[in-house]
mmCIF file of C-alpha atoms in Angstrom:
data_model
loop_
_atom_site.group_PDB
_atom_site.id
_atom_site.type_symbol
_atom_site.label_atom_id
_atom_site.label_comp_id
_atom_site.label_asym_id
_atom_site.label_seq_id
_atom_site.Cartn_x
_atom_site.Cartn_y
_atom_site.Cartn_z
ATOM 1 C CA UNK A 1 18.123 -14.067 -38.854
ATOM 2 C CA UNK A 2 20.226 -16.597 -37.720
ATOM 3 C CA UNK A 3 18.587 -20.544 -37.641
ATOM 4 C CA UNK A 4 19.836 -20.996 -33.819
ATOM 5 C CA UNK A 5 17.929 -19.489 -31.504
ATOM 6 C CA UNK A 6 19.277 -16.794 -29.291
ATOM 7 C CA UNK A 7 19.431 -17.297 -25.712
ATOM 8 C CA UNK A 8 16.995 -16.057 -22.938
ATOM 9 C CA UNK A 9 19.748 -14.450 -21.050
ATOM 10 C CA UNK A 10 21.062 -12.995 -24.495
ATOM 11 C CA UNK A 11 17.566 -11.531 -25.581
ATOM 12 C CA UNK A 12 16.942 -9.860 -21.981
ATOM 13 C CA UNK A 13 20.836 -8.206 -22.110
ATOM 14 C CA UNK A 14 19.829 -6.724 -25.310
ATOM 15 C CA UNK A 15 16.342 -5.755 -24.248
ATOM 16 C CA UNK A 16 17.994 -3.889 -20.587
ATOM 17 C CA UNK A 17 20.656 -2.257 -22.988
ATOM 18 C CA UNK A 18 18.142 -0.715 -24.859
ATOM 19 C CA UNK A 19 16.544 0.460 -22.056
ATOM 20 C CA UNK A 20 19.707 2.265 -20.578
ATOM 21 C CA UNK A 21 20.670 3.684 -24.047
ATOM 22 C CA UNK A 22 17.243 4.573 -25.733
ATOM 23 C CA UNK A 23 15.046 5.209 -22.100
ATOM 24 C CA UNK A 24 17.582 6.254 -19.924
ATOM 25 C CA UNK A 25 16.821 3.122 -17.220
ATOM 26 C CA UNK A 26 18.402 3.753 -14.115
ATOM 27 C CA UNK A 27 20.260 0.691 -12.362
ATOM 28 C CA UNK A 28 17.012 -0.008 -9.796
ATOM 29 C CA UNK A 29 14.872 -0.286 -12.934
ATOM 30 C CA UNK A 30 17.347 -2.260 -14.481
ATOM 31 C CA UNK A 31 17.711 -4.998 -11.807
ATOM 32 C CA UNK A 32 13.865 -5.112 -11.183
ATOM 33 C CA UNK A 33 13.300 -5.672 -14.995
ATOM 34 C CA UNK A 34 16.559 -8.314 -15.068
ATOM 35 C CA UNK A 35 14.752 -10.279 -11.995
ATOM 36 C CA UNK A 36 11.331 -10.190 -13.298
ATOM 37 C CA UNK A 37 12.735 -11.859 -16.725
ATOM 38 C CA UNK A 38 14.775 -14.317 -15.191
ATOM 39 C CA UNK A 39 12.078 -15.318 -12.818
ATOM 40 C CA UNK A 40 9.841 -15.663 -16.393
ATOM 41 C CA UNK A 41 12.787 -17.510 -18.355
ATOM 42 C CA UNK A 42 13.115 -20.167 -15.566
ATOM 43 C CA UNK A 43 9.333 -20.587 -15.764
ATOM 44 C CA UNK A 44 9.692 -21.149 -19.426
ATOM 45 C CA UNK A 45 12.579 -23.630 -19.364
ATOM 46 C CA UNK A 46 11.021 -25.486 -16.981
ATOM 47 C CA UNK A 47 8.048 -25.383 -19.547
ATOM 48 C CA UNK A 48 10.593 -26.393 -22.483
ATOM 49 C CA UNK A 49 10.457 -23.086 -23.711
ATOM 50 C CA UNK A 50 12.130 -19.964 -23.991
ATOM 51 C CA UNK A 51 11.093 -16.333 -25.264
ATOM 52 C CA UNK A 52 11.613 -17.259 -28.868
ATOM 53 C CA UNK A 53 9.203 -19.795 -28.242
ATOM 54 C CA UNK A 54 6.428 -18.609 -25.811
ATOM 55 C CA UNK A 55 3.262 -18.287 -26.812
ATOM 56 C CA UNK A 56 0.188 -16.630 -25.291
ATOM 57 C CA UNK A 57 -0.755 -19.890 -23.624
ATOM 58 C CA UNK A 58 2.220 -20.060 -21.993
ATOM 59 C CA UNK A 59 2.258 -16.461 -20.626
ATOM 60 C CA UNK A 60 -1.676 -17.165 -19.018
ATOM 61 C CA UNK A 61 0.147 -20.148 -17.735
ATOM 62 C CA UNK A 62 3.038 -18.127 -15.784
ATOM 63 C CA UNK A 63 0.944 -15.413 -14.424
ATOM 64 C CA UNK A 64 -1.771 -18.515 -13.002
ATOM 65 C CA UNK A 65 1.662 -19.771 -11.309
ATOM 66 C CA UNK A 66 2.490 -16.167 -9.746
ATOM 67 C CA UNK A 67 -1.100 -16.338 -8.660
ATOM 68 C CA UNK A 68 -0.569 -19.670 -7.088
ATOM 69 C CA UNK A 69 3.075 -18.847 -5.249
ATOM 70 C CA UNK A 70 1.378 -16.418 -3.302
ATOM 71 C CA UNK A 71 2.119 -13.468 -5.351
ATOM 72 C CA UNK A 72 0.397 -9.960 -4.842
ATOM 73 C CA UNK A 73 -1.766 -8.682 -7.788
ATOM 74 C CA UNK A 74 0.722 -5.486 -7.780
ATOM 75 C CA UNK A 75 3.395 -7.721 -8.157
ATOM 76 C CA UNK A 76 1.492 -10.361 -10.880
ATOM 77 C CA UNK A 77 1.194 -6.507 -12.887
ATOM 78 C CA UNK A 78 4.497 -5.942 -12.679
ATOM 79 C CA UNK A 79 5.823 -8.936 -13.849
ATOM 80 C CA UNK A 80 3.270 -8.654 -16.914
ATOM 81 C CA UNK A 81 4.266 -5.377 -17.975
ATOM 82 C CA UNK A 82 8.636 -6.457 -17.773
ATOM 83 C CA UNK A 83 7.443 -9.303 -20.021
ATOM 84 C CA UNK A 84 5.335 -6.777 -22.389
ATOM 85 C CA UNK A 85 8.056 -4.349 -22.738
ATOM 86 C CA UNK A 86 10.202 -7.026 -23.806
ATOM 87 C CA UNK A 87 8.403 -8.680 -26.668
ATOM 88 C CA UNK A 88 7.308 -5.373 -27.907
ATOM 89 C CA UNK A 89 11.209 -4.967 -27.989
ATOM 90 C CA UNK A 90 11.329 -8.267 -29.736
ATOM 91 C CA UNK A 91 8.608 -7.370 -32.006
ATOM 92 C CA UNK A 92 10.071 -3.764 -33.049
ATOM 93 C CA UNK A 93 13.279 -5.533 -33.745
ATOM 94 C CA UNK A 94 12.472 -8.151 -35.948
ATOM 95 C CA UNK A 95 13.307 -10.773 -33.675
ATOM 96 C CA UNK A 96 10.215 -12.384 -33.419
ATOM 97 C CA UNK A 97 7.452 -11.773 -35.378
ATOM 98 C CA UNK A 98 4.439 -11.221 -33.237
ATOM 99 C CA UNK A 99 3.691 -10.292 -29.824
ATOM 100 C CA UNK A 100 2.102 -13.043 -27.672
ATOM 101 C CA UNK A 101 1.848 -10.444 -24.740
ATOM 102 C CA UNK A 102 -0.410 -8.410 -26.440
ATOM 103 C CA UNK A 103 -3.735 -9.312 -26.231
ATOM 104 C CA UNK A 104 -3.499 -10.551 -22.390
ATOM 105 C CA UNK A 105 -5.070 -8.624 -19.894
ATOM 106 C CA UNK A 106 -3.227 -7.629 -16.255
ATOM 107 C CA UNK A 107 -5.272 -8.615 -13.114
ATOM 108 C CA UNK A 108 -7.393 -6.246 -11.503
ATOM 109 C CA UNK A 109 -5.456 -4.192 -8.958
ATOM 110 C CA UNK A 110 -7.022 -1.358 -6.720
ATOM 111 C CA UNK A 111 -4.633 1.204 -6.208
ATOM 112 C CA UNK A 112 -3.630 1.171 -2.510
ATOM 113 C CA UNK A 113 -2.729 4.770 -0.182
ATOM 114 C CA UNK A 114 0.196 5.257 0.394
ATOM 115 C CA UNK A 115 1.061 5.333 3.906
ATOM 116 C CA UNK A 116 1.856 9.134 4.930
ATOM 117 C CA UNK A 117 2.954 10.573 8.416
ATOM 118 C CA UNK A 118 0.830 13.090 9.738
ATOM 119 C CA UNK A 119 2.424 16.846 10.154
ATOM 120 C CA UNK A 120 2.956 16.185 14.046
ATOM 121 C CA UNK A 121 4.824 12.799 13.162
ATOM 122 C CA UNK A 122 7.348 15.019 10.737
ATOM 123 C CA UNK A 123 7.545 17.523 13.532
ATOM 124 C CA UNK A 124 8.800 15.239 16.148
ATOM 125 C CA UNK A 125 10.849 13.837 13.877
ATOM 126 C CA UNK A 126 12.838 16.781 12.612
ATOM 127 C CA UNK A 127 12.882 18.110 15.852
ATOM 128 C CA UNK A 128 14.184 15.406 17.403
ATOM 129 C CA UNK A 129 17.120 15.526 14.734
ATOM 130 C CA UNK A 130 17.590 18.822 14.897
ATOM 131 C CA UNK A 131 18.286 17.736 19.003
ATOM 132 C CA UNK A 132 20.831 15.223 18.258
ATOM 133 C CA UNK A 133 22.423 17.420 15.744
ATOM 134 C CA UNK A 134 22.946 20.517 18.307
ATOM 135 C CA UNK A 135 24.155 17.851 21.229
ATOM 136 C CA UNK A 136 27.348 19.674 21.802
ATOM 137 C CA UNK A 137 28.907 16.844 24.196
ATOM 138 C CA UNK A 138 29.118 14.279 21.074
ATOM 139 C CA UNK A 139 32.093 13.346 19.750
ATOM 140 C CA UNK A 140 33.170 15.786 16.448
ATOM 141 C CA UNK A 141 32.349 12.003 14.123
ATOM 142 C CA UNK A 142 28.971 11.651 15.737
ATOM 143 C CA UNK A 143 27.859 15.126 15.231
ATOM 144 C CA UNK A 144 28.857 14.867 11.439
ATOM 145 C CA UNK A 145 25.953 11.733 11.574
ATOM 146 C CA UNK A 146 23.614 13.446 13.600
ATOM 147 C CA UNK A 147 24.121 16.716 11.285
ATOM 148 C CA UNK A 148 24.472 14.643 7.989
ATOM 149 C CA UNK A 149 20.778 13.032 9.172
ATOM 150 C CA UNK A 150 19.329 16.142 10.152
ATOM 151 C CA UNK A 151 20.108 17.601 6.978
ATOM 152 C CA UNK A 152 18.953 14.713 4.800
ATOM 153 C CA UNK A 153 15.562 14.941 6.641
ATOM 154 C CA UNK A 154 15.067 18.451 5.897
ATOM 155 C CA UNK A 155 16.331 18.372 2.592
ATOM 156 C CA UNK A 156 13.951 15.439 1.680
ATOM 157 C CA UNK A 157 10.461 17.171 3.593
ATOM 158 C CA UNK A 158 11.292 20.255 1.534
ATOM 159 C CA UNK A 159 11.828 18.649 -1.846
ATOM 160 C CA UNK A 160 9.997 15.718 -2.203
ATOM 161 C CA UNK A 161 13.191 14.170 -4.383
ATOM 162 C CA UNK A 162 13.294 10.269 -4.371
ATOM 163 C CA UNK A 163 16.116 8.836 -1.887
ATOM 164 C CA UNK A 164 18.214 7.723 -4.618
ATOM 165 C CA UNK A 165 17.984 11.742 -6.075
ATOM 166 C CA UNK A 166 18.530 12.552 -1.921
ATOM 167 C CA UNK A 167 21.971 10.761 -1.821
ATOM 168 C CA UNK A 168 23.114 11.282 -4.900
ATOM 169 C CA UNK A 169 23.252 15.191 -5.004
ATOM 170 C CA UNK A 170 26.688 16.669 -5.500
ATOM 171 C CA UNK A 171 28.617 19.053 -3.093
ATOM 172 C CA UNK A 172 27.385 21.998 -5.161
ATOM 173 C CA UNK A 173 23.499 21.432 -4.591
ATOM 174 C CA UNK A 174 24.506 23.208 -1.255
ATOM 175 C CA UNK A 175 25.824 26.748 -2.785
ATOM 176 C CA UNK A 176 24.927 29.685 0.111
ATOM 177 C CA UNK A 177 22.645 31.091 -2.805
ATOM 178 C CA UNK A 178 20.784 28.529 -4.398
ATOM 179 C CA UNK A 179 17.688 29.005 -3.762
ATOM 180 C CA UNK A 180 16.657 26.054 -6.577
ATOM 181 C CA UNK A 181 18.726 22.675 -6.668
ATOM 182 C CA UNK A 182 18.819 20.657 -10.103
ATOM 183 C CA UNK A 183 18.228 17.282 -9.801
ATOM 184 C CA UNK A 184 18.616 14.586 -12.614
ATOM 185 C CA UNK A 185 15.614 11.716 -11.732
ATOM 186 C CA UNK A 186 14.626 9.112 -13.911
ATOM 187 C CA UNK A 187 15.307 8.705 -17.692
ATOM 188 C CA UNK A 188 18.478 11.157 -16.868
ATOM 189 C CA UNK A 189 15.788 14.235 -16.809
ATOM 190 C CA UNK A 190 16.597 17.124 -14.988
ATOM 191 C CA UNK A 191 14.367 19.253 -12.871
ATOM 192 C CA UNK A 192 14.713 22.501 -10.776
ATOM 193 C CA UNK A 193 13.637 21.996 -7.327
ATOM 194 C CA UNK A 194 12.965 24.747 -4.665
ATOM 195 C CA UNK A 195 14.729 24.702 -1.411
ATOM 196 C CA UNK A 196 13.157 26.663 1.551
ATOM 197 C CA UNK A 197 15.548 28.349 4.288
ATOM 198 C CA UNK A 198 15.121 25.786 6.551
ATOM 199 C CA UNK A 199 16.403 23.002 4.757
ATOM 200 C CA UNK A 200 19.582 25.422 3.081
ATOM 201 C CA UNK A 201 20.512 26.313 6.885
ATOM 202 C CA UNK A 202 20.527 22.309 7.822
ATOM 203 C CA UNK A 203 22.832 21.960 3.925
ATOM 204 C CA UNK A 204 25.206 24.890 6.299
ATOM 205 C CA UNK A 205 25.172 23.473 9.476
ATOM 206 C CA UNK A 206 25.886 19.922 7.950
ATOM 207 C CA UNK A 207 28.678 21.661 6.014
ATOM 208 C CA UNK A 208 30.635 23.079 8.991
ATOM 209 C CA UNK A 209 30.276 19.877 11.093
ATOM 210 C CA UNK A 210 32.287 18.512 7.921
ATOM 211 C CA UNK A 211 34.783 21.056 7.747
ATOM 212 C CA UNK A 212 35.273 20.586 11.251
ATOM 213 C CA UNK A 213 36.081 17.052 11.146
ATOM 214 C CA UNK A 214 38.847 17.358 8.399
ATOM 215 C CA UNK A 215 40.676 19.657 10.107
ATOM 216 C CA UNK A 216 40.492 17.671 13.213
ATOM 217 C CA UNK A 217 41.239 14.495 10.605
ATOM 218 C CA UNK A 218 42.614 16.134 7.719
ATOM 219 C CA UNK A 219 44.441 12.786 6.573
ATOM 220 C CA UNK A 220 41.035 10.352 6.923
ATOM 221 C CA UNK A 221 38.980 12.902 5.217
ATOM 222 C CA UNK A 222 39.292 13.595 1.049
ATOM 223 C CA UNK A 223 37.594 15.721 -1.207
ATOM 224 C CA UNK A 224 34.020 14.439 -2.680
ATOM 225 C CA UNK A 225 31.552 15.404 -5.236
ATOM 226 C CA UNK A 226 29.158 14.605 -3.458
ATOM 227 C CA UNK A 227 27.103 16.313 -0.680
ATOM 228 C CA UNK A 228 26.865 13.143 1.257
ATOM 229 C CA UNK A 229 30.249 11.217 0.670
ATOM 230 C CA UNK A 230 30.768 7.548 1.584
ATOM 231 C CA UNK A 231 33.896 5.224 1.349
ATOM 232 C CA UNK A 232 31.483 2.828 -0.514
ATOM 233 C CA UNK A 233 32.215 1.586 -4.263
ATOM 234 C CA UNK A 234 29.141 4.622 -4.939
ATOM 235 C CA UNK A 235 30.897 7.242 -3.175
ATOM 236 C CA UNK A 236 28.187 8.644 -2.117
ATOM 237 C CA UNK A 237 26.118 7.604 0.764
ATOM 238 C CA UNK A 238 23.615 4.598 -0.074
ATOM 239 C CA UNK A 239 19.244 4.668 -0.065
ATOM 240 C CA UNK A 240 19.949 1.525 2.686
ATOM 241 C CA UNK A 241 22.191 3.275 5.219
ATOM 242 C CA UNK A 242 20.008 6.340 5.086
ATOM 243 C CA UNK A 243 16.544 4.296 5.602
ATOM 244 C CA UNK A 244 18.256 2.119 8.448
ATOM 245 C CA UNK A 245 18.825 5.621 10.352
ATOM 246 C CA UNK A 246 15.879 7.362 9.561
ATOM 247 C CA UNK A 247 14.536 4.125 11.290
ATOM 248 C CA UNK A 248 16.343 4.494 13.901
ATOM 249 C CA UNK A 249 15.545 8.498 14.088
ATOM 250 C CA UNK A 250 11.551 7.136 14.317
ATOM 251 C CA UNK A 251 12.174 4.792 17.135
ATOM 252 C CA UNK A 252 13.876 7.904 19.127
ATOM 253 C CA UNK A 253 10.924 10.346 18.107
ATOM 254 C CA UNK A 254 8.285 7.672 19.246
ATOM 255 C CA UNK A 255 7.082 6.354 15.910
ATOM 256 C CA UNK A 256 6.815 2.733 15.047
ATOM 257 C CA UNK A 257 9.760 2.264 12.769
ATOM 258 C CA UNK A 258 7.487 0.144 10.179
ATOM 259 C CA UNK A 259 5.917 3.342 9.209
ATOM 260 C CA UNK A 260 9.212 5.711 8.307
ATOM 261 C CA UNK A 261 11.361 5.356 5.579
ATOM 262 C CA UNK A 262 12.174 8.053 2.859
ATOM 263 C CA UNK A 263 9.559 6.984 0.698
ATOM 264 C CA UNK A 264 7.231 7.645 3.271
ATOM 265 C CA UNK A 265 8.318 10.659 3.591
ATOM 266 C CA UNK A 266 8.667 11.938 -0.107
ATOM 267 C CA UNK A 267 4.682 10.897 0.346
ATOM 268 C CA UNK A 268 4.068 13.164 3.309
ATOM 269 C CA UNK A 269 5.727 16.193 1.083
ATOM 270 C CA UNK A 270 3.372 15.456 -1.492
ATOM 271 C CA UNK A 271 -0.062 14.926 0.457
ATOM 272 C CA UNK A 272 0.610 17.642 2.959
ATOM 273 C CA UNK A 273 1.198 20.395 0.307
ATOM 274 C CA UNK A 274 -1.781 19.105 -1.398
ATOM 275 C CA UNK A 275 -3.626 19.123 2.248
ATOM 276 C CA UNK A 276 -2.716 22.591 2.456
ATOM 277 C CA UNK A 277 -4.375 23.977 -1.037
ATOM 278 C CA UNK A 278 -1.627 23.284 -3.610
ATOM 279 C CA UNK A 279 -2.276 22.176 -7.188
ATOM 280 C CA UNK A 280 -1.567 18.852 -8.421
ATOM 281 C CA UNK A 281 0.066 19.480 -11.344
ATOM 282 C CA UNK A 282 2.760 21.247 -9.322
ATOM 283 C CA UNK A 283 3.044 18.635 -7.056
ATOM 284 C CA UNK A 284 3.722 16.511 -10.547
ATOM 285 C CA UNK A 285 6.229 18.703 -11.519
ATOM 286 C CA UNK A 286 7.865 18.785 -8.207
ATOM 287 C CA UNK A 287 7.603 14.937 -7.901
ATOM 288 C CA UNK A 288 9.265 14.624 -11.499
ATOM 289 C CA UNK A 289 6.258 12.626 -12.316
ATOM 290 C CA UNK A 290 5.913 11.851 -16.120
ATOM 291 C CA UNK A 291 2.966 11.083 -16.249
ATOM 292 C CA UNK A 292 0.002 13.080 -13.930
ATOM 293 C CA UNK A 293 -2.038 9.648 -13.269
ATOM 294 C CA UNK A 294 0.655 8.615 -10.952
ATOM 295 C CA UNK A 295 0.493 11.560 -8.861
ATOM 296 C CA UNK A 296 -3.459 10.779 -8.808
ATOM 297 C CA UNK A 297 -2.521 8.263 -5.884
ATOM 298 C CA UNK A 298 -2.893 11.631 -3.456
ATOM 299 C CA UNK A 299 -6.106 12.593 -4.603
ATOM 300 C CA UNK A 300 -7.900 11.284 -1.753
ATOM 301 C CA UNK A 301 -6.158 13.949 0.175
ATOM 302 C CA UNK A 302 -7.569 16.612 -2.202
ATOM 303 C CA UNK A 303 -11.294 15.572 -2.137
ATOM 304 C CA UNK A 304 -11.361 15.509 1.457
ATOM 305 C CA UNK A 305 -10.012 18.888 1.675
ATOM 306 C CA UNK A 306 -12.866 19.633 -1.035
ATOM 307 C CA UNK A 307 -15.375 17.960 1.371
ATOM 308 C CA UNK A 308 -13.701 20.250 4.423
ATOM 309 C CA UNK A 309 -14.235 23.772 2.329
ATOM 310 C CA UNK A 310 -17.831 23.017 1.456
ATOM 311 C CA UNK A 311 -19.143 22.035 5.094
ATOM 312 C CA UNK A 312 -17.020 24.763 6.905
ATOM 313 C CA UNK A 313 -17.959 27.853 4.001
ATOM 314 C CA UNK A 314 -20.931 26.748 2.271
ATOM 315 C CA UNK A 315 -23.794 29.094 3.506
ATOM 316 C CA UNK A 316 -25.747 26.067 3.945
ATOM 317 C CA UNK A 317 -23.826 24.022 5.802
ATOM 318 C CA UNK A 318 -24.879 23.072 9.482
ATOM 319 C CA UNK A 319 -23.035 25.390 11.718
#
């Protein structure tokens, strides 16, 4: 090993490369493990240290300061677990030679609900997509949007996928016969997804509003991969723009827009099929949930169906 220390900023790169090439990090997991170190390494410099030198002192020292700017105990656990992955990184490599992350212990953290839209909410919702999409006095642009949204919507309440799976799928997700749709999630792992008729006649619709618009603008219009192209750098259309008109979608349905976006919405998939009898391990799978303790968040939906069936068909039960 060489005698001059290597640099925070070098130790992290090699730490988030790993991750991509070994783990299969997307680029969100990426940047939120690349902010949570730098916030760490400024912590230590201004400490007159750095990750070769930290110690376990000075780790019980940085998560007091989280504590003390205000910080959320989901956040505090977050932070603790970037900086764990990396000096077990360190450790496994050789370049340090001990872990000064590993005997601390996270804060105590109660595992909130997510919020979830009731059944009516998603009703009004699609249907008042579905309305803007079928408004024949639009212009042949605006119906593309109001077709491209309605579509997304229906897609994403039949799936379940996360929005960055939503806007990423590629032009042949919406074949006339598939009846399944891969989709590659997180660590590059693929899936199969059902999709129900509903949401395959919105992928149609959607499809003929854009085939309608490049022959009306055949030389502003080129061929894309992707099922929802943008001119962006992604070429595809981004989780922001879709959240800022789903938004937008809530306000016309009469829902506070603080309560919709698409993870809200992935939720509602998952705690309405479970509301409606189906098993959690196939909500997992669905979900593309590694591991079945994170899809243990929608339990509470499952014990109080449990608590429903036994006082409505227990003989006992007060009638």
């Amino acid at each position: 090993m060489s005698t001059r220390p290597a640099s925070d900023s070098k130790l992290s790169g090699l730490f988030l490369d790993m991750l991509a090439a070994e783990q299969g990090a997307g680029v969100n997991t990426l940047d939120a493990y690349r902010r949570d170190l730098e916030d760490f390494s400024e912590f230590a410099t201004g400490a007159k240290s750095s990750f070769m030198a930290a110690d376990t002192q000075l780790l019980r020292d940085y998560l007091e300061d989280l504590d003390e700017r205000g910080f959320k105990s989901t956040t505090v656990a977050r932070r603790l677990s970037a900086i764990r992955h990396l000096f077990r990184f360190l450790l496994s490599e050789k370049i340090r030679s001990d872990d000064p992350a590993a005997i601390l212990s996270g804060p105590k953290r109660g595992r909130s609900l997510p919020k979830v839209l009731s059944i009516a909410d998603v009703d009004r919702m699609l249907v008042q997509a579905r309305t803007q999409a079928q408004n024949a006095e639009a212009s042949a642009q605006q119906r593309l949007r109001d077709a491209r949204l309605y579509c997304l919507l229906e897609v994403l309440y039949a799936t379940g996928l996360r929005v960055s799976e939503l806007v990423s799928l590629p032009l042949t997700a919406a074949r006339r016969d598939a009846r399944m749709i891969v989709v590659r999630g997180k660590g590059n792992k693929e899936r199969l997804v059902p999709l129900n008729e509903t949401a395959k006649q919105a992928m149609a619709e959607y499809l003929a509003a854009m085939t309608e618009l490049q022959k009306a603008q055949p030389k502003k219009s080129a061929a894309s991969k992707w099922l929802f192209p943008s001119f962006g750098e992604s070429g595809h259309l981004t989780r922001q723009h879709f959240a800022r008109d789903l938004k937008e979608l809530a306000a016309a349905s009469g829902i506070a827009q603080r309560l919709v976006s698409p993870h809200v919405l992935r939720h509602a998939f998952a705690s309405h099929l479970l509301h409606n009898g189906a098993d959690l391990r196939i909500v997992q799978t669905l979900l593309g949930h590694t591991d079945i303790s994170t899809t243990q968040i929608y339990t509470h939906v499952v014990e109080e169906r449990l608590k429903s069936l036994v006082r409505d068909l227990h003989p006992l039960a007060e009638k």
